[in-house]
PDB file of C-alpha atoms and ligand atoms in Angstrom:
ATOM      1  CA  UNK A  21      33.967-128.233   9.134  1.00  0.00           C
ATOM      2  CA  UNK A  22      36.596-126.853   6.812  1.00  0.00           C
ATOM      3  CA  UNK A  23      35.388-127.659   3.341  1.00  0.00           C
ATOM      4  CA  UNK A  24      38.758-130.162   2.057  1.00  0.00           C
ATOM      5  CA  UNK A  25      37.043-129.973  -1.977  1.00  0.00           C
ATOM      6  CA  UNK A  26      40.333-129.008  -3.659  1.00  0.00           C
ATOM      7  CA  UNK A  27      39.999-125.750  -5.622  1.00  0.00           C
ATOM      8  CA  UNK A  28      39.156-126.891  -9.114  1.00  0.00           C
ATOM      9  CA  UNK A  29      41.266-125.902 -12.255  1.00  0.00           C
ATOM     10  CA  UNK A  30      40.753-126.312 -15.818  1.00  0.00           C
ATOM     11  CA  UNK A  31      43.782-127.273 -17.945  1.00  0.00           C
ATOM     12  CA  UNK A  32      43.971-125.953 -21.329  1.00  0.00           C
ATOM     13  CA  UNK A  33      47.599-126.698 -23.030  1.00  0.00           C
ATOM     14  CA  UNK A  34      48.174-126.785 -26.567  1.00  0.00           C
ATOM     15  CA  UNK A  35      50.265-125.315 -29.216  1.00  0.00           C
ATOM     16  CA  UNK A  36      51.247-121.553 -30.142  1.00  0.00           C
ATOM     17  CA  UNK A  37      48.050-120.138 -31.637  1.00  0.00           C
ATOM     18  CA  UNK A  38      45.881-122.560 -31.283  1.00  0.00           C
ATOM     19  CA  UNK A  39      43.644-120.017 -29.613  1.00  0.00           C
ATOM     20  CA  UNK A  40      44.100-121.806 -25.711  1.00  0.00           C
ATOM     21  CA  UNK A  41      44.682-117.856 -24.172  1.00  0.00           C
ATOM     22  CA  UNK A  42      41.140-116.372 -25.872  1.00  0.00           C
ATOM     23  CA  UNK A  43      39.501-119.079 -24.777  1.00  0.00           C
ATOM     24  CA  UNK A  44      40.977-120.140 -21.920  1.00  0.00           C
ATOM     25  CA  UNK A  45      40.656-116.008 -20.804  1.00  0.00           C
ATOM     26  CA  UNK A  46      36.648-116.429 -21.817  1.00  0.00           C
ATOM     27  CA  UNK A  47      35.922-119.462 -19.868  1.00  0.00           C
ATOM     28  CA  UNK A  48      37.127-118.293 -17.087  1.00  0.00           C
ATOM     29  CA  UNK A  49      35.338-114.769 -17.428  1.00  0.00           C
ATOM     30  CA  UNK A  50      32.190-117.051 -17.911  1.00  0.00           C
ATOM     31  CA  UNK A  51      32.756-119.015 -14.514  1.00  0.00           C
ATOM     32  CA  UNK A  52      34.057-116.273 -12.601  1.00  0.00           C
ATOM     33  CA  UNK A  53      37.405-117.746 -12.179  1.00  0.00           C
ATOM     34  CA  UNK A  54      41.022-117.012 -11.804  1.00  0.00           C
ATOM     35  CA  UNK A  55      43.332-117.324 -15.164  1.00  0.00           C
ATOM     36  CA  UNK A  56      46.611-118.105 -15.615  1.00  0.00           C
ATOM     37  CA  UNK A  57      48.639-117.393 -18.567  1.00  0.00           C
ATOM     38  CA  UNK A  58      51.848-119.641 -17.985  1.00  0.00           C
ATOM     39  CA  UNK A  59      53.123-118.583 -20.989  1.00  0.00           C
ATOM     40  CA  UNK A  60      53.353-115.086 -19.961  1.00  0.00           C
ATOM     41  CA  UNK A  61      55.739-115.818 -16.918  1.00  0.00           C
ATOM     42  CA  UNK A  62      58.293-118.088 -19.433  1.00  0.00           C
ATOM     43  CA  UNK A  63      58.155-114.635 -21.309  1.00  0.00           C
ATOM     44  CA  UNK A  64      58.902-112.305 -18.268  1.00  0.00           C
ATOM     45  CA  UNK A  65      61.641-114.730 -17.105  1.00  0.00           C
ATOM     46  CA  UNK A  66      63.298-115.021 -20.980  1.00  0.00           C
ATOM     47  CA  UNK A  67      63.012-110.801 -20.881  1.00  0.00           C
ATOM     48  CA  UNK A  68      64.559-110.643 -17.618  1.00  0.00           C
ATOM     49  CA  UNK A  69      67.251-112.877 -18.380  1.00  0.00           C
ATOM     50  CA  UNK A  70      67.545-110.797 -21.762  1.00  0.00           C
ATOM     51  CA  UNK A  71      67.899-107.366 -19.977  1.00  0.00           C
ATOM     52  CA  UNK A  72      70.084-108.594 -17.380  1.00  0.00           C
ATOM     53  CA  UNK A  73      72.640-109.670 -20.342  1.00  0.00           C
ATOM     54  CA  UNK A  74      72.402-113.315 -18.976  1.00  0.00           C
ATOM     55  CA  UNK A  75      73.942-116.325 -21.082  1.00  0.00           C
ATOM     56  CA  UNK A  76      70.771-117.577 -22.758  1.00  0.00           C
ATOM     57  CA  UNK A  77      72.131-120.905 -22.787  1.00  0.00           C
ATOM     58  CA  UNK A  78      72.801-121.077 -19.716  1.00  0.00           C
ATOM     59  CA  UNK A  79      70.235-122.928 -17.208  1.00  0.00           C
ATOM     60  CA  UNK A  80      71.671-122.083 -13.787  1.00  0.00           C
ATOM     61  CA  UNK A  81      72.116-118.564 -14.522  1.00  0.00           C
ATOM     62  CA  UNK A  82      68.776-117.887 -15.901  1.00  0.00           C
ATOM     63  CA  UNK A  83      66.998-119.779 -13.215  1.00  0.00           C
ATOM     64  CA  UNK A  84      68.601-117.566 -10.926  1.00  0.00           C
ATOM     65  CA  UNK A  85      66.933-114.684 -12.263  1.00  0.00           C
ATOM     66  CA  UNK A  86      63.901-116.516 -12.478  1.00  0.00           C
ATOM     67  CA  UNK A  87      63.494-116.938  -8.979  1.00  0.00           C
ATOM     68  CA  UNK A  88      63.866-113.777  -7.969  1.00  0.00           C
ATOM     69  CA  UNK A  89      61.401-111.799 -10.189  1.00  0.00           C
ATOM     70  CA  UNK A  90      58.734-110.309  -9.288  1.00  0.00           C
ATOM     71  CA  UNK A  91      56.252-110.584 -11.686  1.00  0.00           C
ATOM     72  CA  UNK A  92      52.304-109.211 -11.251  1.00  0.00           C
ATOM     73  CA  UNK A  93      49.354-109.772 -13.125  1.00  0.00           C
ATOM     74  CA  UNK A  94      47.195-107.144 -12.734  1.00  0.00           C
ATOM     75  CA  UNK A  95      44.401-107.022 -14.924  1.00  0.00           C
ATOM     76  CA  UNK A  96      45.197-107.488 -18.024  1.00  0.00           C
ATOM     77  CA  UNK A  97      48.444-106.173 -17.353  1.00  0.00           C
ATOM     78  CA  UNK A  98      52.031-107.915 -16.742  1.00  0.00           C
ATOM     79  CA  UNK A  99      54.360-105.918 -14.756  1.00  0.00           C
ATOM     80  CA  UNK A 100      57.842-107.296 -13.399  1.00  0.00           C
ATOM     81  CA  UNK A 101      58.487-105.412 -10.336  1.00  0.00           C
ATOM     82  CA  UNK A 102      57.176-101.073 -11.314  1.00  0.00           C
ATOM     83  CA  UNK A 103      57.442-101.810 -15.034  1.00  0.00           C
ATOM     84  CA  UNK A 104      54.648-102.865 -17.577  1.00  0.00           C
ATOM     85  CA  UNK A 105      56.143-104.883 -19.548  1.00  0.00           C
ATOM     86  CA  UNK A 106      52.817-106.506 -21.350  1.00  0.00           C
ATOM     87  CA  UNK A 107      53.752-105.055 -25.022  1.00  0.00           C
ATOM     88  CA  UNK A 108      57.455-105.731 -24.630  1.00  0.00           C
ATOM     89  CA  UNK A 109      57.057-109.498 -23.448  1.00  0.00           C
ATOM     90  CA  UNK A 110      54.996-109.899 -26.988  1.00  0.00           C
ATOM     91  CA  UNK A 111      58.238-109.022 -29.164  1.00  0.00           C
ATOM     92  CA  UNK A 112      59.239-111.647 -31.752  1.00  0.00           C
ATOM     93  CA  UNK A 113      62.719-112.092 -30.013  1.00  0.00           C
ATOM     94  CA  UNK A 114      61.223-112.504 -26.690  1.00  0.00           C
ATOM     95  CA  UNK A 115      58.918-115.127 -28.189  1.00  0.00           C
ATOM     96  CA  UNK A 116      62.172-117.120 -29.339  1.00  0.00           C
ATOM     97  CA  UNK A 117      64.491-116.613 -26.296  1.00  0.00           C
ATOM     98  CA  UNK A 118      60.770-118.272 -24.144  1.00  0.00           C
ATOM     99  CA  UNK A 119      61.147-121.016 -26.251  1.00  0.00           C
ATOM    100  CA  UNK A 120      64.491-121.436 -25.691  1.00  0.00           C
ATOM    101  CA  UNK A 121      64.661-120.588 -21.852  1.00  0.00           C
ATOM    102  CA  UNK A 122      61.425-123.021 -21.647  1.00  0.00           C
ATOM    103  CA  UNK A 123      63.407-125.705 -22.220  1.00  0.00           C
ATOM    104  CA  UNK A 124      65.672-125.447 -19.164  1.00  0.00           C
ATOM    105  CA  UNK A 125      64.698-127.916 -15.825  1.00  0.00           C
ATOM    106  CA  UNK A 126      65.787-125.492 -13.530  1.00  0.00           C
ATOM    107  CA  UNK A 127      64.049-122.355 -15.350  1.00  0.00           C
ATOM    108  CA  UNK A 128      60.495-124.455 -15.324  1.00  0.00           C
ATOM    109  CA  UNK A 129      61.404-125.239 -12.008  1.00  0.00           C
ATOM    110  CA  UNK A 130      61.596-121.904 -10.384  1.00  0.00           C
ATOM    111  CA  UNK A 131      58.304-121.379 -11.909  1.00  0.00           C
ATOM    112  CA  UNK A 132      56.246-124.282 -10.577  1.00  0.00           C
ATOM    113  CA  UNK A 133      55.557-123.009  -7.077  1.00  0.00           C
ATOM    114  CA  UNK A 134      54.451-119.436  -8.308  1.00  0.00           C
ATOM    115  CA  UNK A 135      52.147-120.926 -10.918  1.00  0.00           C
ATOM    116  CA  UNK A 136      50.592-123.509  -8.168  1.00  0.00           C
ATOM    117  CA  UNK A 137      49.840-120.119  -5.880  1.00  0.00           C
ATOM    118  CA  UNK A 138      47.418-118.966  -8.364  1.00  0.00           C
ATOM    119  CA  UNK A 139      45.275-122.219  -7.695  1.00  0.00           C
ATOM    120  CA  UNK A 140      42.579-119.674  -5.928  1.00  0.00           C
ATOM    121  CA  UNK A 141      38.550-120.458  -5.108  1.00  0.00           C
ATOM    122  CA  UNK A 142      36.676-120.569  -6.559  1.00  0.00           C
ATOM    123  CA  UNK A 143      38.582-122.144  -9.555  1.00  0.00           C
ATOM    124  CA  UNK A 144      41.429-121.692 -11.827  1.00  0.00           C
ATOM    125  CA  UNK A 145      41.398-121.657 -15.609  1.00  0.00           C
ATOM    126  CA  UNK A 146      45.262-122.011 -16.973  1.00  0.00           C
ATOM    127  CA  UNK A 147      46.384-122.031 -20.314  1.00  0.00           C
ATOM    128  CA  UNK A 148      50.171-123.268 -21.221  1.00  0.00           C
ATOM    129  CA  UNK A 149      51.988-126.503 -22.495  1.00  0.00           C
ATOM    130  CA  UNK A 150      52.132-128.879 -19.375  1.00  0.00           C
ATOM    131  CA  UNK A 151      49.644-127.397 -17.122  1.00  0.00           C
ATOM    132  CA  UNK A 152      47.515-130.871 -17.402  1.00  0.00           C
ATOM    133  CA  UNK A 153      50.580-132.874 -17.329  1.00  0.00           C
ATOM    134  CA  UNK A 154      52.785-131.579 -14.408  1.00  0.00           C
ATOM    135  CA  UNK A 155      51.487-128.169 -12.888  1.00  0.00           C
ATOM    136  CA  UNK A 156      48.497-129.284 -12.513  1.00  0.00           C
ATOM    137  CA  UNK A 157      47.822-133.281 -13.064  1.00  0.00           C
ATOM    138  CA  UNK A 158      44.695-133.509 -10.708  1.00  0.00           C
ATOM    139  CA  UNK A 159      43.217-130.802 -12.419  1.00  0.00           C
ATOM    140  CA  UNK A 160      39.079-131.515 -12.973  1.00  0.00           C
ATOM    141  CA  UNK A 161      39.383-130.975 -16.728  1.00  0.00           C
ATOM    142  CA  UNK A 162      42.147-131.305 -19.435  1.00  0.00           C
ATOM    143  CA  UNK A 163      41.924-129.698 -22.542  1.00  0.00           C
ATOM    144  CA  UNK A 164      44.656-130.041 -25.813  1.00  0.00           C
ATOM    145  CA  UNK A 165      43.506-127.259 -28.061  1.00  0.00           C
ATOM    146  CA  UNK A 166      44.803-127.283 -31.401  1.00  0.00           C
ATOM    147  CA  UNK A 167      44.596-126.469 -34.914  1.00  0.00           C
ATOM    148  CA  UNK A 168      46.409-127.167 -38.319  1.00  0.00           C
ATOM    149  CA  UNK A 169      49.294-124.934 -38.728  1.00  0.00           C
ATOM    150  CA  UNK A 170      47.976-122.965 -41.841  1.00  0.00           C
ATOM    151  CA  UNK A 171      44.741-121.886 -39.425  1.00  0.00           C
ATOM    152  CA  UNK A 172      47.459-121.074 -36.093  1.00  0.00           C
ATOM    153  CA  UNK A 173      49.392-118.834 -39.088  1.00  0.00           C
ATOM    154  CA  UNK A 174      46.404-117.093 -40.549  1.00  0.00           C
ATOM    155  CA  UNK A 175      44.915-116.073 -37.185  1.00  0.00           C
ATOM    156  CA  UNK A 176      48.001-115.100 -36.076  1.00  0.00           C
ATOM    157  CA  UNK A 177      48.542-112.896 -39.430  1.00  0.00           C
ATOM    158  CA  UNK A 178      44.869-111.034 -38.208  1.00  0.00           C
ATOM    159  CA  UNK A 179      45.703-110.486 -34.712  1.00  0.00           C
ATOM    160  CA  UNK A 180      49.260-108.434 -36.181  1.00  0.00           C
ATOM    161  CA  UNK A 181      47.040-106.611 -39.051  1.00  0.00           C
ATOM    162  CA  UNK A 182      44.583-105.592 -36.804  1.00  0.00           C
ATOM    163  CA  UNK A 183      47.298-104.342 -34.435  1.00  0.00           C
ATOM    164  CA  UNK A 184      48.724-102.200 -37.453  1.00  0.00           C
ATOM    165  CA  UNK A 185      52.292-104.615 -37.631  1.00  0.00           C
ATOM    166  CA  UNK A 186      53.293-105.685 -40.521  1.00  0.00           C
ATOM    167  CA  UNK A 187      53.326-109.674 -40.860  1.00  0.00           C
ATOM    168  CA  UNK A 188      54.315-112.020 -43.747  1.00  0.00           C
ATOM    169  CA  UNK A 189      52.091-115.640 -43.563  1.00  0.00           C
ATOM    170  CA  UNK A 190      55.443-117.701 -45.024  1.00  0.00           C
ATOM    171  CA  UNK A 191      57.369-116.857 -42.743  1.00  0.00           C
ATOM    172  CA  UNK A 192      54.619-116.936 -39.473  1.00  0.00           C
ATOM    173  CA  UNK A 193      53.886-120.179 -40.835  1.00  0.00           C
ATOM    174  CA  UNK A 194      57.427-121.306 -40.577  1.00  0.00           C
ATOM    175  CA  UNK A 195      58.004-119.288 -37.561  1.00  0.00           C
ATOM    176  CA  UNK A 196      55.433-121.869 -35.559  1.00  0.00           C
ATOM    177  CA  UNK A 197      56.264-125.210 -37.235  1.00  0.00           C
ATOM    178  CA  UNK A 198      59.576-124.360 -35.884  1.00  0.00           C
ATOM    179  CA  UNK A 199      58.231-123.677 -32.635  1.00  0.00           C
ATOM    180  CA  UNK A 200      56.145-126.600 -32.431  1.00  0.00           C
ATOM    181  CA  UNK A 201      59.092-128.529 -33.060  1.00  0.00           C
ATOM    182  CA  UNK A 202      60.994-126.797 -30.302  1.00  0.00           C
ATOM    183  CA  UNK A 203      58.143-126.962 -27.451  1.00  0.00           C
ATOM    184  CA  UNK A 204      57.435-130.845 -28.259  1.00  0.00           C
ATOM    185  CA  UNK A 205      61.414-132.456 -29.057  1.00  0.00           C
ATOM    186  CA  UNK A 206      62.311-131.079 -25.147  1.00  0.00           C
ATOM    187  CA  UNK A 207      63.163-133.629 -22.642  1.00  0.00           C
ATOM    188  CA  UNK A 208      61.403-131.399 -19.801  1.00  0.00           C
ATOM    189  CA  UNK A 209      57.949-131.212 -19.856  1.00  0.00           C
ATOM    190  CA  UNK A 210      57.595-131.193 -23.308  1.00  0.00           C
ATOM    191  CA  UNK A 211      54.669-130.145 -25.771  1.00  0.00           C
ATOM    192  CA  UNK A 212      52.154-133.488 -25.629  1.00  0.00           C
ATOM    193  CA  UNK A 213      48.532-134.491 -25.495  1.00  0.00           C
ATOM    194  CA  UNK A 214      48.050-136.112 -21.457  1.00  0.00           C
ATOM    195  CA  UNK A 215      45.669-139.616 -21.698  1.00  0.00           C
ATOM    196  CA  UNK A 216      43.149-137.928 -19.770  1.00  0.00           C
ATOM    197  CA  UNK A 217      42.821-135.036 -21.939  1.00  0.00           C
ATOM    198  CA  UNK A 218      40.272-134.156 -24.413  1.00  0.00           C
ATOM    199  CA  UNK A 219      41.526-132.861 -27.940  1.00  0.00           C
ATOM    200  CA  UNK A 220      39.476-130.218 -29.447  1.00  0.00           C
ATOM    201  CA  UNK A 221      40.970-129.410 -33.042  1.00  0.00           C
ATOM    202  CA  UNK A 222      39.649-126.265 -33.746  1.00  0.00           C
ATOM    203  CA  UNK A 223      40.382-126.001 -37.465  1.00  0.00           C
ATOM    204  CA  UNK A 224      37.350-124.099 -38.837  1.00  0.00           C
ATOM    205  CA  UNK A 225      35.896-123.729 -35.455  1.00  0.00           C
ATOM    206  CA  UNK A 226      34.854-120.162 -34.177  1.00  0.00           C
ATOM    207  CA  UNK A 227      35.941-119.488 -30.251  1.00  0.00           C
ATOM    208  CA  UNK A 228      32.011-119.240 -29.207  1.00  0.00           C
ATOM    209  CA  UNK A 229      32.188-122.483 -30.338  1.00  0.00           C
ATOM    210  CA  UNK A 230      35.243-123.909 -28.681  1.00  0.00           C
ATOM    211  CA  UNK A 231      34.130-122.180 -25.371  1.00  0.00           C
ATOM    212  CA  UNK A 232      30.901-123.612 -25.416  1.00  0.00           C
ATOM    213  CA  UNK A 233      31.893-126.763 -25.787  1.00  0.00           C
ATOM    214  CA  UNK A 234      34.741-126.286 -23.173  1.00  0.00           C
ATOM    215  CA  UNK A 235      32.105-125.213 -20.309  1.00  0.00           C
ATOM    216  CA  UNK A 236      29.891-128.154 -21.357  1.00  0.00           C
ATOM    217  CA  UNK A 237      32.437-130.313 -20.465  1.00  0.00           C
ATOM    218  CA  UNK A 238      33.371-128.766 -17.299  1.00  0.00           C
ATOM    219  CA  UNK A 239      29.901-129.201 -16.417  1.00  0.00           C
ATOM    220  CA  UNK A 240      29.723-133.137 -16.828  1.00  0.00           C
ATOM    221  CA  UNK A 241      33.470-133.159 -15.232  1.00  0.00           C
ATOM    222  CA  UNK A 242      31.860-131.884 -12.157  1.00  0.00           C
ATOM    223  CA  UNK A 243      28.890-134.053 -12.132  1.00  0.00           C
ATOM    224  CA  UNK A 244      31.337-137.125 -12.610  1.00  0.00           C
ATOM    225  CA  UNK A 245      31.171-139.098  -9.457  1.00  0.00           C
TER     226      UNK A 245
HETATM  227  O1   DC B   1      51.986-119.668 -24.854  1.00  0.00           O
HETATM  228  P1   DC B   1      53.114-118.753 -25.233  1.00  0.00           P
HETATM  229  O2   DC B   1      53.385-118.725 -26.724  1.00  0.00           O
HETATM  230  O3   DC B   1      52.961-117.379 -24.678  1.00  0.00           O
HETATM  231  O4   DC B   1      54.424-119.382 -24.546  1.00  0.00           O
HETATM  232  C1   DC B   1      55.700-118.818 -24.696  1.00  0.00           C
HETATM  233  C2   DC B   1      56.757-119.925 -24.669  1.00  0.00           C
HETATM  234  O5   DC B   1      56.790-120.531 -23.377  1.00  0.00           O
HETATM  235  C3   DC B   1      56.514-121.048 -25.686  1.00  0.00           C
HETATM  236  O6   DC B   1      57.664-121.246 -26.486  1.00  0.00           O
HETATM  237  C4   DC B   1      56.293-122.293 -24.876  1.00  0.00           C
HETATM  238  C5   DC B   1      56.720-121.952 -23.467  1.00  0.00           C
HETATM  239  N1   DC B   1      55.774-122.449 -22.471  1.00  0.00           N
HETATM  240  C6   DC B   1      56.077-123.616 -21.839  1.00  0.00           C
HETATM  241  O7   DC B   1      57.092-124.247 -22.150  1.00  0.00           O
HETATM  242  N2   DC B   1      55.250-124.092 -20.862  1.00  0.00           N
HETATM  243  C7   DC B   1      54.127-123.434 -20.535  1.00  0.00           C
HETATM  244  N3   DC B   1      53.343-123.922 -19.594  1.00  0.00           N
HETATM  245  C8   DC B   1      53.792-122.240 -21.211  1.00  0.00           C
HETATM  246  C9   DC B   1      54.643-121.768 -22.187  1.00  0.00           C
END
């Protein structure tokens, strides 16, 4: 008999920097599952829309473009179509125009279907903003990872030191306060803490530690009758 156990997926959404891609990326690595880094394909989809010289503001017409990219993950690597564009979707003004395009019903739209597909046995770890909430609302765990703002900044200020760019804390700081703002106030799908999920503030809280306690959870979500 065909075994009808839908795959399971863990949902980890949460904030910019709150640290939901390391460990979302390690859990995964430690169950041997699939990972999905929504956030990467609101990226492609804003650079896309940037390089085709598409109206930002403009729902329809990014959408369009949207729907028709073809966008791999292969390793760690993000191509859309032949070109690696893994650096480049990283960019400060890529991070903004996501933001913005993010906001759009028809742009998250176009994206629902190709983020489902990755729902793969055995088991899918995905790290975004609404993947407990609409992508995937039956999924076996939730997770809302966060942090205070002053941590997300400083962590952020390492990862661009130890990558040799320069990096100013004011103005990272202010940079995600203002996207916090942006990713939550949105009518669509907006930035928010599900009922069923568990919050893990990780303020102070080393990733060994947050991943830990993520797979111990996973492990009495499974035994849950
Ligand atoms: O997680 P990230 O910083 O790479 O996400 C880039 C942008 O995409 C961010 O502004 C929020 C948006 N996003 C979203 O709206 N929904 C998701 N599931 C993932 C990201």
């Amino acid at each position: 008999m065909a075994d009808s156990t839908p795959v399971p997926v863990i949902a980890i959404d949460g904030p910019s920097a709150s640290g939901k891609g390391t460990v979302a990326l390690r859990v995964a690595a430690e169950l041997g599952f699939h990972y999905l880094d929504s956030g990467a394909l609101y990226r492609a989809a804003a650079l896309a829309a940037m390089k085709a010289g598409a109206n930002l503001e403009n729902d329809l017409e990014v959408s369009r473009i949207t729907l028709t990219l073809n966008i791999n993950f292969i390793r760690d690597r993000i191509k859309i179509g032949n070109q690696d564009v893994t650096e480049a979707i990283r960019e400060e003004s890529v991070s903004n125009a996501a933001s913005q395009v993010a906001a759009f019903p028809k742009v998250r739209a176009a994206l629902l279907t190709r983020q489902r597909a990755l729902r793969q046995p055995p088991g899918l770890v995905a790290d975004g903003r609404d993947m407990g909430s609409v992508v995937f609302p039956d999924a076996v765990l939730k997770i809302f990872l966060t942090a205070s703002p002053e941590e997300r900044a400083a962590r952020r200020h390492k990862q661009l030191m130890e990558k040799g760019m320069d990096a100013n804390m004011t103005a990272l700081l202010q940079d995600i306060q203002e996207r916090d703002t942006r990713d939550s106030a949105r009518s669509v799908a907006p930035l928010q803490k599900c009922a069923d999920a568990v919050l893990l503030d990780t303020t102070g809280v080393p990733v060994e530690g947050v991943v830990t306690q993520v797979l111990a959870l996973y492990k009495r979500a499974r035994q849950a009758p």
